């Protein structure tokens, strides 16, 4: 009896998490997607797809096709010991995120949107990017909690000083996590 050939596949999620899988050479995209979504707890299958990165862009895999069609000649070779790379990406966008019911799918959906925004080259939309960054900061970090420093004895000339706890931490947020690189350049040129 002939031994079944298997390959190692690493699936990179949009939140940069990596899932390692062992799949058969005869596997189709749907089998791998089902396995990955089961491993990471994604229930909103209809919005995600598997993609490969080819010539500086993501190409979605036809889920009914054998992976060998997308992963090249190395996929079929019996001596292949490397790991093949696939990406779990949003393939279909929804009108309202409330349609995505489970939190894992929502997190991956938002991570994918953030990645696309950070990679964007649409340099005529500065205000939109600032609004998106503000919404992301609010959603992720919430309101800065205020702490009153000092004893508040105004009769002795001391004033209450309100200082944000998060401002005390120098890294409240990293701009590169919220703005495309060209927006950061605008800040440097406009404010300094």
PDB file of C-alpha atoms in Angstrom:
ATOM      1  CA  UNK A   1       0.000   0.000   0.000  1.00  0.00           C
ATOM      2  CA  UNK A   2       1.331   3.393  -0.980  1.00  0.00           C
ATOM      3  CA  UNK A   3       1.997   5.939   1.774  1.00  0.00           C
ATOM      4  CA  UNK A   4      -0.108   9.095   1.549  1.00  0.00           C
ATOM      5  CA  UNK A   5       1.867  12.195   0.758  1.00  0.00           C
ATOM      6  CA  UNK A   6       1.418  15.128   3.113  1.00  0.00           C
ATOM      7  CA  UNK A   7       2.710  18.695   3.161  1.00  0.00           C
ATOM      8  CA  UNK A   8       3.228  21.297   5.834  1.00  0.00           C
ATOM      9  CA  UNK A   9       1.174  24.441   5.335  1.00  0.00           C
ATOM     10  CA  UNK A  10       1.443  27.569   7.453  1.00  0.00           C
ATOM     11  CA  UNK A  11      -1.675  29.730   7.338  1.00  0.00           C
ATOM     12  CA  UNK A  12      -1.112  33.348   8.378  1.00  0.00           C
ATOM     13  CA  UNK A  13      -4.177  35.051   9.843  1.00  0.00           C
ATOM     14  CA  UNK A  14      -4.803  38.769   9.456  1.00  0.00           C
ATOM     15  CA  UNK A  15      -3.898  39.310  13.131  1.00  0.00           C
ATOM     16  CA  UNK A  16      -0.435  37.854  12.309  1.00  0.00           C
ATOM     17  CA  UNK A  17      -1.115  34.608  14.163  1.00  0.00           C
ATOM     18  CA  UNK A  18       0.241  31.537  12.377  1.00  0.00           C
ATOM     19  CA  UNK A  19      -1.411  28.140  12.209  1.00  0.00           C
ATOM     20  CA  UNK A  20       0.615  25.130  11.122  1.00  0.00           C
ATOM     21  CA  UNK A  21      -1.279  22.345   9.363  1.00  0.00           C
ATOM     22  CA  UNK A  22      -0.410  19.002   7.847  1.00  0.00           C
ATOM     23  CA  UNK A  23      -2.491  18.387   4.723  1.00  0.00           C
ATOM     24  CA  UNK A  24      -2.580  15.782   1.994  1.00  0.00           C
ATOM     25  CA  UNK A  25      -1.141  16.597  -1.404  1.00  0.00           C
ATOM     26  CA  UNK A  26      -4.600  15.912  -2.856  1.00  0.00           C
ATOM     27  CA  UNK A  27      -6.291  18.468  -0.558  1.00  0.00           C
ATOM     28  CA  UNK A  28      -8.520  21.129  -2.019  1.00  0.00           C
ATOM     29  CA  UNK A  29      -8.785  24.661  -0.679  1.00  0.00           C
ATOM     30  CA  UNK A  30     -12.097  24.050   1.106  1.00  0.00           C
ATOM     31  CA  UNK A  31     -10.607  21.245   3.203  1.00  0.00           C
ATOM     32  CA  UNK A  32      -7.771  23.471   4.375  1.00  0.00           C
ATOM     33  CA  UNK A  33     -10.113  26.413   5.033  1.00  0.00           C
ATOM     34  CA  UNK A  34     -12.454  24.184   7.063  1.00  0.00           C
ATOM     35  CA  UNK A  35      -9.517  22.875   9.081  1.00  0.00           C
ATOM     36  CA  UNK A  36      -8.143  26.367   9.744  1.00  0.00           C
ATOM     37  CA  UNK A  37     -11.500  27.838  10.728  1.00  0.00           C
ATOM     38  CA  UNK A  38     -12.061  24.927  13.105  1.00  0.00           C
ATOM     39  CA  UNK A  39      -8.609  25.455  14.664  1.00  0.00           C
ATOM     40  CA  UNK A  40      -9.092  29.180  15.263  1.00  0.00           C
ATOM     41  CA  UNK A  41     -12.826  29.157  16.049  1.00  0.00           C
ATOM     42  CA  UNK A  42     -14.091  31.170  13.087  1.00  0.00           C
ATOM     43  CA  UNK A  43     -17.775  30.615  12.359  1.00  0.00           C
ATOM     44  CA  UNK A  44     -18.340  33.221   9.629  1.00  0.00           C
ATOM     45  CA  UNK A  45     -16.873  31.143   6.814  1.00  0.00           C
ATOM     46  CA  UNK A  46     -18.621  32.992   3.998  1.00  0.00           C
ATOM     47  CA  UNK A  47     -16.528  36.170   4.403  1.00  0.00           C
ATOM     48  CA  UNK A  48     -13.067  34.561   4.532  1.00  0.00           C
ATOM     49  CA  UNK A  49     -10.966  32.915   1.877  1.00  0.00           C
ATOM     50  CA  UNK A  50      -7.504  31.433   1.486  1.00  0.00           C
ATOM     51  CA  UNK A  51      -4.988  33.398  -0.523  1.00  0.00           C
ATOM     52  CA  UNK A  52      -1.433  33.119  -1.752  1.00  0.00           C
ATOM     53  CA  UNK A  53       0.922  36.060  -2.143  1.00  0.00           C
ATOM     54  CA  UNK A  54       2.057  36.229  -5.743  1.00  0.00           C
ATOM     55  CA  UNK A  55       3.774  39.116  -7.528  1.00  0.00           C
ATOM     56  CA  UNK A  56       3.104  41.640  -4.734  1.00  0.00           C
ATOM     57  CA  UNK A  57      -0.600  40.909  -4.358  1.00  0.00           C
ATOM     58  CA  UNK A  58      -2.939  38.393  -2.765  1.00  0.00           C
ATOM     59  CA  UNK A  59      -4.602  35.900  -5.079  1.00  0.00           C
ATOM     60  CA  UNK A  60      -7.571  34.006  -3.647  1.00  0.00           C
ATOM     61  CA  UNK A  61      -7.578  30.250  -4.010  1.00  0.00           C
ATOM     62  CA  UNK A  62     -10.584  28.601  -5.657  1.00  0.00           C
ATOM     63  CA  UNK A  63     -11.763  26.455  -2.753  1.00  0.00           C
ATOM     64  CA  UNK A  64     -12.843  23.641  -5.073  1.00  0.00           C
ATOM     65  CA  UNK A  65      -9.390  23.338  -6.671  1.00  0.00           C
ATOM     66  CA  UNK A  66      -6.372  21.325  -5.570  1.00  0.00           C
ATOM     67  CA  UNK A  67      -3.782  23.448  -3.759  1.00  0.00           C
ATOM     68  CA  UNK A  68      -1.125  22.229  -6.172  1.00  0.00           C
ATOM     69  CA  UNK A  69      -2.646  24.490  -8.816  1.00  0.00           C
ATOM     70  CA  UNK A  70      -1.602  27.518  -6.739  1.00  0.00           C
ATOM     71  CA  UNK A  71       1.477  26.307  -4.885  1.00  0.00           C
ATOM     72  CA  UNK A  72       3.494  25.206  -7.903  1.00  0.00           C
ATOM     73  CA  UNK A  73       5.538  22.193  -8.888  1.00  0.00           C
ATOM     74  CA  UNK A  74       7.159  21.857  -5.466  1.00  0.00           C
ATOM     75  CA  UNK A  75       3.776  20.833  -4.043  1.00  0.00           C
ATOM     76  CA  UNK A  76       3.764  17.544  -6.006  1.00  0.00           C
ATOM     77  CA  UNK A  77       7.412  16.582  -5.486  1.00  0.00           C
ATOM     78  CA  UNK A  78       7.891  13.748  -3.017  1.00  0.00           C
ATOM     79  CA  UNK A  79      11.125  15.180  -1.638  1.00  0.00           C
ATOM     80  CA  UNK A  80       9.601  18.504  -0.604  1.00  0.00           C
ATOM     81  CA  UNK A  81      10.387  19.258   3.023  1.00  0.00           C
ATOM     82  CA  UNK A  82       9.558  22.989   3.146  1.00  0.00           C
ATOM     83  CA  UNK A  83       6.475  24.720   4.439  1.00  0.00           C
ATOM     84  CA  UNK A  84       3.958  26.286   2.078  1.00  0.00           C
ATOM     85  CA  UNK A  85       2.441  29.633   2.988  1.00  0.00           C
ATOM     86  CA  UNK A  86      -1.256  30.553   2.734  1.00  0.00           C
ATOM     87  CA  UNK A  87      -3.124  33.547   4.117  1.00  0.00           C
ATOM     88  CA  UNK A  88      -6.597  33.710   5.646  1.00  0.00           C
ATOM     89  CA  UNK A  89      -8.064  36.969   4.323  1.00  0.00           C
ATOM     90  CA  UNK A  90     -11.413  38.670   4.071  1.00  0.00           C
ATOM     91  CA  UNK A  91     -12.757  37.864   0.632  1.00  0.00           C
ATOM     92  CA  UNK A  92     -16.252  39.326   0.943  1.00  0.00           C
ATOM     93  CA  UNK A  93     -16.986  42.491   2.890  1.00  0.00           C
ATOM     94  CA  UNK A  94     -20.226  43.056   4.793  1.00  0.00           C
ATOM     95  CA  UNK A  95     -22.359  46.188   4.910  1.00  0.00           C
ATOM     96  CA  UNK A  96     -22.542  46.045   8.683  1.00  0.00           C
ATOM     97  CA  UNK A  97     -20.133  44.313  11.063  1.00  0.00           C
ATOM     98  CA  UNK A  98     -23.136  43.398  13.204  1.00  0.00           C
ATOM     99  CA  UNK A  99     -23.736  40.624  10.655  1.00  0.00           C
ATOM    100  CA  UNK A 100     -20.559  38.932  11.928  1.00  0.00           C
ATOM    101  CA  UNK A 101     -21.740  37.116  15.030  1.00  0.00           C
ATOM    102  CA  UNK A 102     -18.654  35.578  16.631  1.00  0.00           C
ATOM    103  CA  UNK A 103     -15.868  37.604  18.224  1.00  0.00           C
ATOM    104  CA  UNK A 104     -13.000  35.706  16.552  1.00  0.00           C
ATOM    105  CA  UNK A 105     -14.395  36.467  13.101  1.00  0.00           C
ATOM    106  CA  UNK A 106     -14.887  40.121  14.084  1.00  0.00           C
ATOM    107  CA  UNK A 107     -11.293  40.372  15.310  1.00  0.00           C
ATOM    108  CA  UNK A 108      -9.927  38.859  12.101  1.00  0.00           C
ATOM    109  CA  UNK A 109     -12.223  41.079  10.021  1.00  0.00           C
ATOM    110  CA  UNK A 110     -10.994  44.237  11.791  1.00  0.00           C
ATOM    111  CA  UNK A 111      -7.369  43.096  11.548  1.00  0.00           C
ATOM    112  CA  UNK A 112      -7.744  42.645   7.810  1.00  0.00           C
ATOM    113  CA  UNK A 113      -9.350  46.088   7.429  1.00  0.00           C
ATOM    114  CA  UNK A 114      -6.528  47.652   9.435  1.00  0.00           C
ATOM    115  CA  UNK A 115      -3.890  45.933   7.301  1.00  0.00           C
ATOM    116  CA  UNK A 116      -5.570  47.211   4.131  1.00  0.00           C
ATOM    117  CA  UNK A 117      -5.793  50.722   5.546  1.00  0.00           C
ATOM    118  CA  UNK A 118      -2.120  50.713   6.560  1.00  0.00           C
ATOM    119  CA  UNK A 119      -1.120  49.504   3.096  1.00  0.00           C
ATOM    120  CA  UNK A 120      -3.310  52.086   1.374  1.00  0.00           C
ATOM    121  CA  UNK A 121      -1.770  54.567  -1.021  1.00  0.00           C
ATOM    122  CA  UNK A 122      -4.889  56.732  -1.322  1.00  0.00           C
ATOM    123  CA  UNK A 123      -3.146  59.962  -0.378  1.00  0.00           C
ATOM    124  CA  UNK A 124      -6.104  62.290  -0.917  1.00  0.00           C
ATOM    125  CA  UNK A 125      -8.060  61.020   2.106  1.00  0.00           C
ATOM    126  CA  UNK A 126      -6.110  62.337   5.114  1.00  0.00           C
ATOM    127  CA  UNK A 127      -9.233  63.270   7.082  1.00  0.00           C
ATOM    128  CA  UNK A 128     -10.762  59.840   6.548  1.00  0.00           C
ATOM    129  CA  UNK A 129      -7.609  58.129   7.822  1.00  0.00           C
ATOM    130  CA  UNK A 130      -7.581  60.356  10.899  1.00  0.00           C
ATOM    131  CA  UNK A 131     -11.221  59.451  11.594  1.00  0.00           C
ATOM    132  CA  UNK A 132     -10.507  55.741  11.144  1.00  0.00           C
ATOM    133  CA  UNK A 133      -7.501  55.946  13.461  1.00  0.00           C
ATOM    134  CA  UNK A 134      -9.559  57.787  16.090  1.00  0.00           C
ATOM    135  CA  UNK A 135     -12.292  55.136  15.912  1.00  0.00           C
ATOM    136  CA  UNK A 136      -9.728  52.332  16.186  1.00  0.00           C
ATOM    137  CA  UNK A 137      -8.027  53.958  19.172  1.00  0.00           C
ATOM    138  CA  UNK A 138     -11.368  54.483  20.894  1.00  0.00           C
ATOM    139  CA  UNK A 139     -12.445  50.889  20.249  1.00  0.00           C
ATOM    140  CA  UNK A 140      -9.166  49.362  21.384  1.00  0.00           C
ATOM    141  CA  UNK A 141      -8.055  51.619  24.218  1.00  0.00           C
ATOM    142  CA  UNK A 142     -11.269  53.294  25.361  1.00  0.00           C
ATOM    143  CA  UNK A 143     -11.329  56.571  27.201  1.00  0.00           C
ATOM    144  CA  UNK A 144      -8.199  57.606  29.025  1.00  0.00           C
ATOM    145  CA  UNK A 145      -8.939  57.348  32.726  1.00  0.00           C
ATOM    146  CA  UNK A 146      -8.113  60.454  34.660  1.00  0.00           C
ATOM    147  CA  UNK A 147      -6.304  60.517  37.949  1.00  0.00           C
ATOM    148  CA  UNK A 148      -6.123  63.559  40.174  1.00  0.00           C
ATOM    149  CA  UNK A 149      -2.639  64.265  41.477  1.00  0.00           C
ATOM    150  CA  UNK A 150      -1.947  66.537  44.418  1.00  0.00           C
ATOM    151  CA  UNK A 151      -3.987  67.023  47.539  1.00  0.00           C
ATOM    152  CA  UNK A 152      -6.246  69.661  46.024  1.00  0.00           C
ATOM    153  CA  UNK A 153      -5.541  72.208  48.736  1.00  0.00           C
ATOM    154  CA  UNK A 154      -6.146  75.372  46.740  1.00  0.00           C
ATOM    155  CA  UNK A 155      -5.943  77.520  49.887  1.00  0.00           C
ATOM    156  CA  UNK A 156      -2.250  76.714  50.179  1.00  0.00           C
ATOM    157  CA  UNK A 157      -1.629  77.574  46.523  1.00  0.00           C
ATOM    158  CA  UNK A 158      -1.687  73.970  45.295  1.00  0.00           C
ATOM    159  CA  UNK A 159      -3.890  73.102  42.370  1.00  0.00           C
ATOM    160  CA  UNK A 160      -5.327  69.786  41.361  1.00  0.00           C
ATOM    161  CA  UNK A 161      -3.522  68.403  38.375  1.00  0.00           C
ATOM    162  CA  UNK A 162      -5.398  66.001  36.175  1.00  0.00           C
ATOM    163  CA  UNK A 163      -3.107  63.610  34.404  1.00  0.00           C
ATOM    164  CA  UNK A 164      -4.208  60.753  32.241  1.00  0.00           C
ATOM    165  CA  UNK A 165      -2.907  57.393  33.423  1.00  0.00           C
ATOM    166  CA  UNK A 166      -2.307  56.464  29.827  1.00  0.00           C
ATOM    167  CA  UNK A 167      -0.327  59.664  29.204  1.00  0.00           C
ATOM    168  CA  UNK A 168       2.012  58.619  32.003  1.00  0.00           C
ATOM    169  CA  UNK A 169       2.860  55.597  29.885  1.00  0.00           C
ATOM    170  CA  UNK A 170       4.968  57.012  27.060  1.00  0.00           C
ATOM    171  CA  UNK A 171       3.643  54.516  24.499  1.00  0.00           C
ATOM    172  CA  UNK A 172      -0.070  55.223  24.590  1.00  0.00           C
ATOM    173  CA  UNK A 173      -0.147  54.009  20.986  1.00  0.00           C
ATOM    174  CA  UNK A 174       2.247  53.559  18.110  1.00  0.00           C
ATOM    175  CA  UNK A 175       1.345  55.696  15.062  1.00  0.00           C
ATOM    176  CA  UNK A 176       2.529  52.989  12.655  1.00  0.00           C
ATOM    177  CA  UNK A 177      -0.249  50.742  14.006  1.00  0.00           C
ATOM    178  CA  UNK A 178      -2.945  53.279  13.049  1.00  0.00           C
ATOM    179  CA  UNK A 179      -1.741  55.358  10.099  1.00  0.00           C
ATOM    180  CA  UNK A 180      -0.306  54.568   6.669  1.00  0.00           C
ATOM    181  CA  UNK A 181       3.290  55.727   6.331  1.00  0.00           C
ATOM    182  CA  UNK A 182       2.382  58.613   4.016  1.00  0.00           C
ATOM    183  CA  UNK A 183       0.008  60.084   6.664  1.00  0.00           C
ATOM    184  CA  UNK A 184       2.837  60.075   9.215  1.00  0.00           C
ATOM    185  CA  UNK A 185       4.962  62.012   6.712  1.00  0.00           C
ATOM    186  CA  UNK A 186       2.231  64.643   6.465  1.00  0.00           C
ATOM    187  CA  UNK A 187       2.291  65.075  10.235  1.00  0.00           C
ATOM    188  CA  UNK A 188       6.025  65.629  10.222  1.00  0.00           C
ATOM    189  CA  UNK A 189       5.857  68.224   7.450  1.00  0.00           C
ATOM    190  CA  UNK A 190       2.749  70.028   8.729  1.00  0.00           C
ATOM    191  CA  UNK A 191       3.497  70.188  12.434  1.00  0.00           C
ATOM    192  CA  UNK A 192       7.242  70.640  12.674  1.00  0.00           C
TER     193      UNK A 192
END
